[in-house]
XYZ file of C-alpha atoms in Angstrom:
313
model
C -11.961 -2.442 -1.582
C -13.095 0.368 0.735
C -13.320 -0.025 4.487
C -14.800 2.628 6.753
C -13.162 2.973 10.150
C -15.038 5.088 12.612
C -18.512 6.599 12.883
C -20.495 7.680 9.874
C -22.171 10.388 11.939
C -22.296 13.858 10.434
C -20.114 15.296 13.222
C -17.070 13.241 12.181
C -14.602 14.662 9.670
C -13.938 12.225 6.848
C -10.341 11.457 5.854
C -9.740 9.173 2.877
C -6.671 6.971 3.236
C -4.888 5.028 0.498
C -3.232 2.081 2.237
C -1.052 -0.686 0.880
C -2.816 -3.872 1.943
C 0.350 -5.607 3.159
C 2.004 -2.497 4.638
C 2.573 -1.527 8.256
C 0.083 1.364 8.032
C -2.622 -1.308 8.214
C -1.215 -2.355 11.612
C -1.567 1.175 12.926
C -5.093 1.545 11.534
C -6.192 -1.746 13.093
C -4.864 -0.512 16.451
C -6.754 2.764 16.011
C -9.995 0.920 15.266
C -9.549 -1.575 18.114
C -8.930 1.200 20.667
C -11.626 3.526 19.292
C -9.093 6.275 18.724
C -10.830 7.381 15.517
C -14.092 7.995 17.375
C -12.214 9.781 20.135
C -10.644 12.068 17.506
C -13.964 12.720 15.777
C -12.719 11.247 12.512
C -14.263 8.870 10.013
C -11.447 7.081 8.195
C -12.316 5.783 4.751
C -9.634 3.247 3.890
C -8.987 2.146 0.326
C -6.707 -0.869 0.257
C -4.319 -0.888 -2.684
C -1.848 -3.405 -4.055
C 1.218 -1.155 -4.243
C 2.685 2.212 -3.208
C 2.451 3.337 -6.842
C -1.323 2.820 -6.769
C -1.459 5.057 -3.693
C 0.471 7.801 -5.467
C -1.954 7.656 -8.380
C -4.938 7.851 -6.015
C -3.477 10.845 -4.183
C -2.566 12.742 -7.340
C -6.011 12.028 -8.833
C -7.742 13.447 -5.760
C -9.203 10.069 -4.777
C -7.344 9.940 -1.443
C -6.365 12.530 1.139
C -3.427 10.773 2.827
C -1.029 7.964 1.919
C 2.417 6.829 3.036
C 5.476 7.684 0.974
C 8.919 9.261 1.425
C 10.125 12.855 1.494
C 12.287 12.212 -1.542
C 9.205 11.601 -3.702
C 7.359 14.529 -2.098
C 10.225 16.911 -2.858
C 10.424 15.634 -6.432
C 6.679 16.110 -6.929
C 6.903 19.631 -5.525
C 9.681 20.455 -7.980
C 7.347 19.261 -10.747
C 4.472 21.434 -9.505
C 2.428 19.200 -7.172
C 2.330 20.813 -3.728
C 2.416 17.749 -1.531
C 3.766 17.752 1.997
C 5.123 15.136 4.431
C 4.797 14.337 8.128
C 7.022 11.632 9.721
C 5.599 8.134 10.200
C 8.635 5.872 10.682
C 12.414 5.958 10.686
C 12.652 2.170 10.280
C 15.066 1.420 7.466
C 16.481 -1.690 5.904
C 19.627 -3.543 6.825
C 22.350 -5.656 5.290
C 21.646 -9.206 6.438
C 23.931 -12.233 6.307
C 23.566 -15.852 7.471
C 24.616 -16.396 11.080
C 27.764 -18.327 10.112
C 28.768 -16.006 7.272
C 32.443 -15.008 7.073
C 31.266 -11.481 6.208
C 31.918 -9.464 9.374
C 32.153 -5.882 8.088
C 30.782 -3.893 5.153
C 34.219 -4.022 3.535
C 33.892 -7.815 3.469
C 31.081 -7.480 0.916
C 33.760 -7.033 -1.761
C 33.812 -10.046 -4.051
C 30.504 -11.373 -2.731
C 26.963 -11.560 -4.107
C 24.694 -8.867 -2.637
C 20.950 -8.930 -3.350
C 19.131 -5.590 -3.175
C 15.389 -5.391 -2.547
C 13.940 -2.796 -4.882
C 15.998 -1.456 -7.755
C 19.089 0.554 -8.666
C 17.696 3.771 -7.147
C 16.412 2.253 -3.896
C 17.263 4.791 -1.177
C 18.907 2.366 1.242
C 21.068 1.004 -1.561
C 22.160 4.502 -2.602
C 22.980 5.429 0.983
C 25.012 2.242 1.396
C 26.938 3.017 -1.786
C 27.638 6.561 -0.587
C 28.944 5.257 2.740
C 31.211 2.677 1.078
C 32.631 5.250 -1.347
C 33.888 7.132 1.709
C 36.126 4.081 2.280
C 37.144 3.841 -1.369
C 34.850 0.908 -2.170
C 32.514 0.965 -5.175
C 30.050 -1.797 -4.381
C 28.526 -1.739 -7.869
C 31.818 -2.920 -9.325
C 33.481 -4.545 -6.297
C 30.565 -6.903 -5.559
C 28.039 -8.824 -7.651
C 24.720 -6.980 -7.338
C 21.337 -8.586 -7.966
C 18.071 -6.626 -7.829
C 14.629 -8.011 -7.152
C 11.275 -7.516 -5.455
C 11.666 -7.518 -1.646
C 9.732 -10.782 -1.039
C 11.792 -12.574 -3.697
C 15.073 -11.281 -2.277
C 14.056 -12.472 1.212
C 13.161 -15.922 -0.135
C 16.445 -16.248 -2.018
C 18.372 -15.177 1.084
C 16.666 -17.936 3.067
C 17.501 -20.430 0.315
C 21.183 -19.492 0.579
C 21.412 -18.136 -2.971
C 22.949 -14.834 -1.840
C 25.948 -14.057 0.347
C 24.183 -10.981 1.743
C 20.997 -9.024 1.166
C 19.811 -5.451 1.618
C 16.071 -5.320 2.052
C 13.172 -3.404 3.588
C 13.021 -3.493 7.382
C 10.119 -5.936 7.710
C 11.807 -8.503 5.456
C 15.005 -8.041 7.448
C 12.979 -8.746 10.596
C 11.813 -12.020 9.033
C 15.408 -13.048 8.391
C 16.498 -11.930 11.844
C 13.798 -14.073 13.435
C 15.143 -17.036 11.461
C 18.683 -16.646 12.720
C 20.254 -14.259 10.229
C 22.658 -11.613 11.458
C 22.311 -7.860 10.921
C 25.626 -6.804 9.441
C 24.571 -3.175 9.625
C 21.318 -1.260 9.753
C 21.119 1.600 7.281
C 20.267 3.940 10.176
C 23.727 3.149 11.608
C 25.531 4.622 8.601
C 23.546 7.872 8.451
C 25.775 9.759 10.944
C 28.757 9.108 8.648
C 26.739 10.757 5.864
C 26.016 13.852 7.950
C 22.746 13.069 9.767
C 22.535 13.979 13.442
C 19.826 11.496 14.432
C 17.211 9.008 13.268
C 15.590 10.213 10.050
C 12.017 9.305 9.145
C 12.226 7.980 5.621
C 8.478 7.323 5.413
C 5.657 9.670 6.331
C 2.045 10.638 5.861
C 1.763 12.513 2.571
C -1.052 14.895 1.655
C -1.735 17.955 -0.458
C -0.853 21.179 1.332
C -3.984 22.998 0.087
C -6.154 20.172 1.449
C -4.245 20.374 4.744
C -4.792 24.144 4.899
C -8.564 23.715 4.562
C -8.654 20.752 6.986
C -6.046 21.956 9.470
C -7.878 20.860 12.613
C -8.701 17.439 11.185
C -5.053 16.922 10.204
C -3.955 17.870 13.715
C -6.416 15.375 15.213
C -5.337 12.707 12.733
C -1.676 13.074 13.711
C -2.518 13.106 17.445
C -4.582 9.942 16.910
C -1.730 8.142 15.141
C 0.652 9.133 17.925
C -1.683 7.511 20.452
C -1.788 4.361 18.344
C 2.003 4.239 18.184
C 2.186 4.727 21.941
C -0.122 1.750 22.396
C 2.123 -0.318 20.144
C 5.120 0.784 22.236
C 3.593 -0.037 25.612
C 1.197 -2.911 24.977
C 2.234 -6.380 23.874
C -1.485 -7.247 23.942
C -2.032 -4.709 21.160
C 0.461 -6.673 19.083
C -1.432 -9.863 19.766
C -4.520 -8.284 18.235
C -2.767 -7.249 15.013
C -0.592 -10.381 14.736
C -2.615 -11.821 11.818
C -1.980 -8.651 9.798
C 1.788 -8.877 10.215
C 2.116 -12.259 8.553
C 4.319 -13.432 11.421
C 4.524 -17.210 11.400
C 5.666 -17.638 15.002
C 6.086 -15.666 18.259
C 9.784 -14.986 17.577
C 8.994 -13.282 14.285
C 6.183 -11.226 15.837
C 8.568 -10.117 18.602
C 11.165 -9.049 16.029
C 8.537 -7.114 14.071
C 7.410 -5.481 17.309
C 10.909 -4.493 18.403
C 11.947 -3.103 15.019
C 8.662 -1.232 14.601
C 9.125 0.352 18.019
C 12.698 1.342 17.163
C 11.377 3.195 14.113
C 8.803 5.400 15.838
C 9.794 9.078 15.299
C 10.869 10.853 18.454
C 12.403 14.091 17.133
C 11.092 17.528 16.254
C 10.178 18.322 12.657
C 12.946 20.901 12.254
C 15.583 18.328 13.231
C 14.056 15.742 10.890
C 13.997 18.242 8.045
C 17.581 19.377 8.603
C 18.857 15.810 8.351
C 16.640 15.065 5.362
C 18.183 18.070 3.609
C 21.678 16.665 4.193
C 20.745 13.164 3.029
C 18.895 14.538 0.006
C 22.182 15.996 -1.269
C 23.895 12.622 -0.770
C 21.103 10.818 -2.621
C 20.985 13.390 -5.403
C 24.708 12.996 -5.994
C 24.518 9.205 -6.222
C 21.074 8.771 -7.821
C 21.017 11.801 -10.104
C 17.951 13.112 -11.953
C 16.464 9.621 -12.227
C 15.951 9.771 -8.482
C 15.334 13.413 -7.565
C 14.189 15.037 -10.795
C 15.248 18.603 -11.546
C 15.836 19.802 -7.960
C 19.335 19.656 -6.467
C 18.013 20.530 -2.980
C 15.116 19.364 -0.815
C 12.128 21.594 -1.541
C 11.526 23.999 1.384
C 7.861 22.987 1.755
C 8.456 19.252 1.867
C 7.906 18.874 5.639
C 4.588 19.788 7.279
C 5.094 22.072 10.293
C 1.584 22.980 11.422
C 1.163 20.485 14.275
C 1.204 21.810 17.879
C 4.223 20.628 19.848
C 6.474 20.201 16.832
């Protein structure tokens, strides 16, 4: 399905976006359309809605999309394999370890001997970072706890059903649990300083081909400025959240408020050089834990992974 956001007039630069239908990028795009920010930027956004992040990667690599959301880990891996993609921060919102409100689990060390469900798979980034943090305290969660992997929606449902002692899931599923009374044992962003990061690190960003960006430099600059305005609206306007509420899947005002608060927490507020420096540190941590299955042949973050050509960065 292809949606066109913005004017079809010849003066507008066209940018083709591959967007996961149920992802938070759709929230931002709806805000852009509602506020007319695309017209203001002189951009025509052609949005292809896809079922999964993998479908977006295929579309980008095939030249059927200009921009999608992914992480710098994948971008660096692709660069090491010859595809010159580049990354610009979108969100630093990460997952969290969630437990029922009355759970006896009070610290990460208390996860020993319990059943921990992980949204994603064995090389999910948040899971690898959690393992790295626990190893600093001499705890190997893979052997000291019972680990179950599953798709994020399934893990969230099983947590609600009480089948798991704790769960580690993507931030929006954690927000669902939080709105239903679960307790955040720890957010993954809270453990990053112990792993060497100096601030909030954007795990997810806008990804595009660097040669395309070089030939559309002004359009990319306007696109990023437009998305910043949309984020600012979502920071300052609760009414803007009311307009996108149906897209979030929130079932009640408490859940929408939790989505809103966690989304706002994840908006990037640091310079690109600081983001990149921390990503380089965390890449080494992830490479050590996840190995070639995660990062491919490169032991270090590729130098061109982060996009630097935006004024003010």
